[in-house]
Amino acid sequence: VNNPGPVAMPNNGKLTAGVALGMRGGPGLNAAKGGWTIRRNGRSITATENTRMLANDVLNIPTNPFVDKTVTVLGEVKRPGAVKFNLNGKMSIAQAIGLAGGKNARGDLKKVTVLRNGRAQPKKNVQAMSEGKIPMFMLQPGDEITIKPSRW
């Protein structure tokens, strides 16, 4: 939440979670899209922007689960290292390579390796993916990509 803190209950007693959030400046940059809860009388209940708030309710907007998640791009790229994972939870192998500055002059996009949870995936032809010839490979947080040098 941009400005956490209490919200005064309107005189008519009608307040929704969405209006309460708006009164505190709206969701912060790292807020999750869903998963809202309200703590009410010692219990936690699921909430949406239309859920009616009662006096003494506490609205919780969780942090996006992709905050601080990365993928690592190594080898023949212009800026090897960790790149931030997209907060929308979707990142293609081509996007990650682009965020690392793209391949350098020696990089070969036809046989890119991906390690997922320490296990090697089949080699990826990112060049063919980028040309729309085969489906794009989607990454998961923690994946490690390596672009090897071309043999020529």
CSV table of C-alpha atoms in Angstrom, one decimal:
chain,number,residue,atom,x,y,z
A,1,VAL,CA,0.0,0.0,0.0
A,2,ASN,CA,1.4,3.4,-0.9
A,3,ASN,CA,0.5,5.0,2.5
A,4,PRO,CA,-0.4,2.3,5.1
A,5,GLY,CA,-2.5,3.4,8.0
A,6,PRO,CA,-6.0,3.6,9.4
A,7,VAL,CA,-9.0,4.8,7.4
A,8,ALA,CA,-12.0,6.6,9.0
A,9,MET,CA,-15.2,4.7,8.6
A,10,PRO,CA,-17.8,6.9,6.8
A,11,ASN,CA,-20.8,8.1,8.7
A,12,ASN,CA,-23.1,5.8,6.6
A,13,GLY,CA,-20.9,2.8,7.7
A,14,LYS,CA,-20.4,1.7,4.0
A,15,LEU,CA,-16.8,1.2,3.0
A,16,THR,CA,-15.4,-1.4,0.6
A,17,ALA,CA,-11.8,-2.7,0.6
A,18,GLY,CA,-11.2,-1.0,-2.8
A,19,VAL,CA,-12.3,2.4,-1.5
A,20,ALA,CA,-10.3,2.0,1.7
A,21,LEU,CA,-7.2,1.1,-0.4
A,22,GLY,CA,-7.8,4.1,-2.6
A,23,MET,CA,-8.0,6.3,0.5
A,24,ARG,CA,-4.5,5.2,1.5
A,25,GLY,CA,-3.0,6.0,-1.9
A,26,GLY,CA,-3.7,2.8,-3.7
A,27,PRO,CA,-1.6,-0.4,-4.1
A,28,GLY,CA,2.2,0.0,-4.0
A,29,LEU,CA,4.4,-0.8,-7.0
A,30,ASN,CA,5.1,-4.3,-5.5
A,31,ALA,CA,1.6,-5.2,-4.6
A,32,ALA,CA,0.1,-8.5,-5.7
A,33,LYS,CA,-2.9,-8.4,-8.0
A,34,GLY,CA,-4.9,-10.7,-5.7
A,35,GLY,CA,-4.7,-12.5,-2.4
A,36,TRP,CA,-6.2,-9.7,-0.4
A,37,THR,CA,-7.3,-10.7,3.1
A,38,ILE,CA,-9.1,-8.9,5.9
A,39,ARG,CA,-8.4,-9.7,9.6
A,40,ARG,CA,-11.7,-9.5,11.3
A,41,ASN,CA,-12.4,-10.5,15.0
A,42,GLY,CA,-9.2,-12.7,15.0
A,43,ARG,CA,-10.1,-14.5,11.8
A,44,SER,CA,-8.7,-14.0,8.3
A,45,ILE,CA,-11.2,-13.8,5.4
A,46,THR,CA,-10.6,-13.5,1.6
A,47,ALA,CA,-11.3,-10.1,0.2
A,48,THR,CA,-11.7,-8.3,-3.1
A,49,GLU,CA,-12.1,-4.6,-3.9
A,50,ASN,CA,-15.9,-5.0,-3.4
A,51,THR,CA,-15.7,-6.7,0.0
A,52,ARG,CA,-17.5,-4.6,2.7
A,53,MET,CA,-15.2,-3.4,5.5
A,54,LEU,CA,-16.4,-3.2,9.1
A,55,ALA,CA,-15.1,-1.1,11.9
A,56,ASN,CA,-11.7,-2.4,13.2
A,57,ASP,CA,-11.0,-4.6,10.1
A,58,VAL,CA,-7.4,-4.7,8.9
A,59,LEU,CA,-6.9,-5.1,5.1
A,60,ASN,CA,-3.8,-6.8,4.0
A,61,ILE,CA,-2.5,-6.4,0.4
A,62,PRO,CA,0.3,-9.0,-0.1
A,63,THR,CA,3.6,-8.4,-2.0
A,64,ASN,CA,3.8,-9.7,-5.5
A,65,PRO,CA,5.4,-13.1,-5.4
A,66,PHE,CA,7.8,-12.1,-8.3
A,67,VAL,CA,9.4,-9.2,-6.4
A,68,ASP,CA,13.1,-9.8,-6.1
A,69,LYS,CA,13.0,-12.9,-8.3
A,70,THR,CA,15.6,-13.2,-11.1
A,71,VAL,CA,16.9,-15.3,-13.9
A,72,THR,CA,20.7,-15.4,-14.7
A,73,VAL,CA,22.0,-14.9,-18.2
A,74,LEU,CA,25.6,-16.0,-18.7
A,75,GLY,CA,28.1,-16.5,-21.5
A,76,GLU,CA,28.1,-14.6,-24.8
A,77,VAL,CA,25.9,-11.7,-23.8
A,78,LYS,CA,26.7,-8.0,-23.5
A,79,ARG,CA,25.9,-7.8,-19.7
A,80,PRO,CA,26.0,-11.2,-18.1
A,81,GLY,CA,24.4,-11.7,-14.7
A,82,ALA,CA,21.0,-11.6,-13.0
A,83,VAL,CA,18.1,-9.9,-14.6
A,84,LYS,CA,14.8,-9.1,-12.7
A,85,PHE,CA,11.9,-11.4,-13.5
A,86,ASN,CA,8.8,-9.7,-14.8
A,87,LEU,CA,6.3,-8.8,-12.1
A,88,ASN,CA,3.5,-10.2,-14.2
A,89,GLY,CA,5.0,-13.7,-13.8
A,90,LYS,CA,5.8,-14.2,-17.5
A,91,MET,CA,9.2,-14.0,-19.1
A,92,SER,CA,10.4,-15.5,-22.3
A,93,ILE,CA,14.0,-16.6,-22.9
A,94,ALA,CA,14.3,-13.9,-25.6
A,95,GLN,CA,13.2,-11.2,-23.1
A,96,ALA,CA,15.8,-12.3,-20.6
A,97,ILE,CA,18.6,-12.3,-23.2
A,98,GLY,CA,17.4,-8.8,-24.3
A,99,LEU,CA,17.6,-7.6,-20.7
A,100,ALA,CA,21.2,-8.8,-20.6
A,101,GLY,CA,22.0,-6.6,-23.6
A,102,GLY,CA,21.5,-9.3,-26.2
A,103,LYS,CA,24.1,-11.6,-27.6
A,104,ASN,CA,27.5,-10.3,-28.3
A,105,ALA,CA,29.3,-10.8,-31.6
A,106,ARG,CA,30.4,-14.3,-30.6
A,107,GLY,CA,27.1,-15.5,-29.2
A,108,ASP,CA,25.2,-18.4,-30.8
A,109,LEU,CA,21.4,-18.3,-30.3
A,110,LYS,CA,20.8,-21.7,-31.9
A,111,LYS,CA,21.9,-23.9,-29.0
A,112,VAL,CA,21.2,-22.0,-25.7
A,113,THR,CA,21.3,-24.0,-22.5
A,114,VAL,CA,18.8,-23.6,-19.7
A,115,LEU,CA,19.3,-24.9,-16.2
A,116,ARG,CA,16.1,-25.2,-14.2
A,117,ASN,CA,16.4,-26.3,-10.6
A,118,GLY,CA,19.9,-27.5,-11.4
A,119,ARG,CA,18.7,-29.7,-14.3
A,120,ALA,CA,19.7,-29.1,-17.8
A,121,GLN,CA,16.8,-28.6,-20.2
A,122,PRO,CA,17.0,-29.6,-23.9
A,123,LYS,CA,19.0,-27.0,-25.9
A,124,LYS,CA,16.9,-24.0,-27.1
A,125,ASN,CA,17.0,-22.5,-30.5
A,126,VAL,CA,16.2,-18.9,-29.5
A,127,GLN,CA,16.9,-17.7,-33.1
A,128,ALA,CA,14.1,-19.8,-34.5
A,129,MET,CA,11.9,-18.8,-31.6
A,130,SER,CA,12.5,-15.1,-32.3
A,131,GLU,CA,11.7,-15.7,-36.0
A,132,GLY,CA,8.4,-17.3,-35.0
A,133,LYS,CA,9.4,-20.7,-36.4
A,134,ILE,CA,8.9,-22.5,-33.1
A,135,PRO,CA,7.1,-21.6,-29.9
A,136,MET,CA,8.9,-19.3,-27.4
A,137,PHE,CA,10.3,-20.9,-24.3
A,138,MET,CA,9.0,-19.4,-21.1
A,139,LEU,CA,11.3,-19.1,-18.1
A,140,GLN,CA,10.7,-19.5,-14.4
A,141,PRO,CA,12.3,-17.5,-11.6
A,142,GLY,CA,15.8,-18.9,-10.8
A,143,ASP,CA,16.4,-20.3,-14.3
A,144,GLU,CA,20.0,-20.0,-15.6
A,145,ILE,CA,20.6,-19.3,-19.3
A,146,THR,CA,23.9,-19.7,-21.0
A,147,ILE,CA,24.7,-18.5,-24.5
A,148,LYS,CA,27.7,-20.3,-25.9
A,149,PRO,CA,30.1,-19.0,-28.5
A,150,SER,CA,29.5,-19.8,-32.2
A,151,ARG,CA,31.9,-22.4,-33.6
A,152,TRP,CA,32.7,-20.2,-36.6
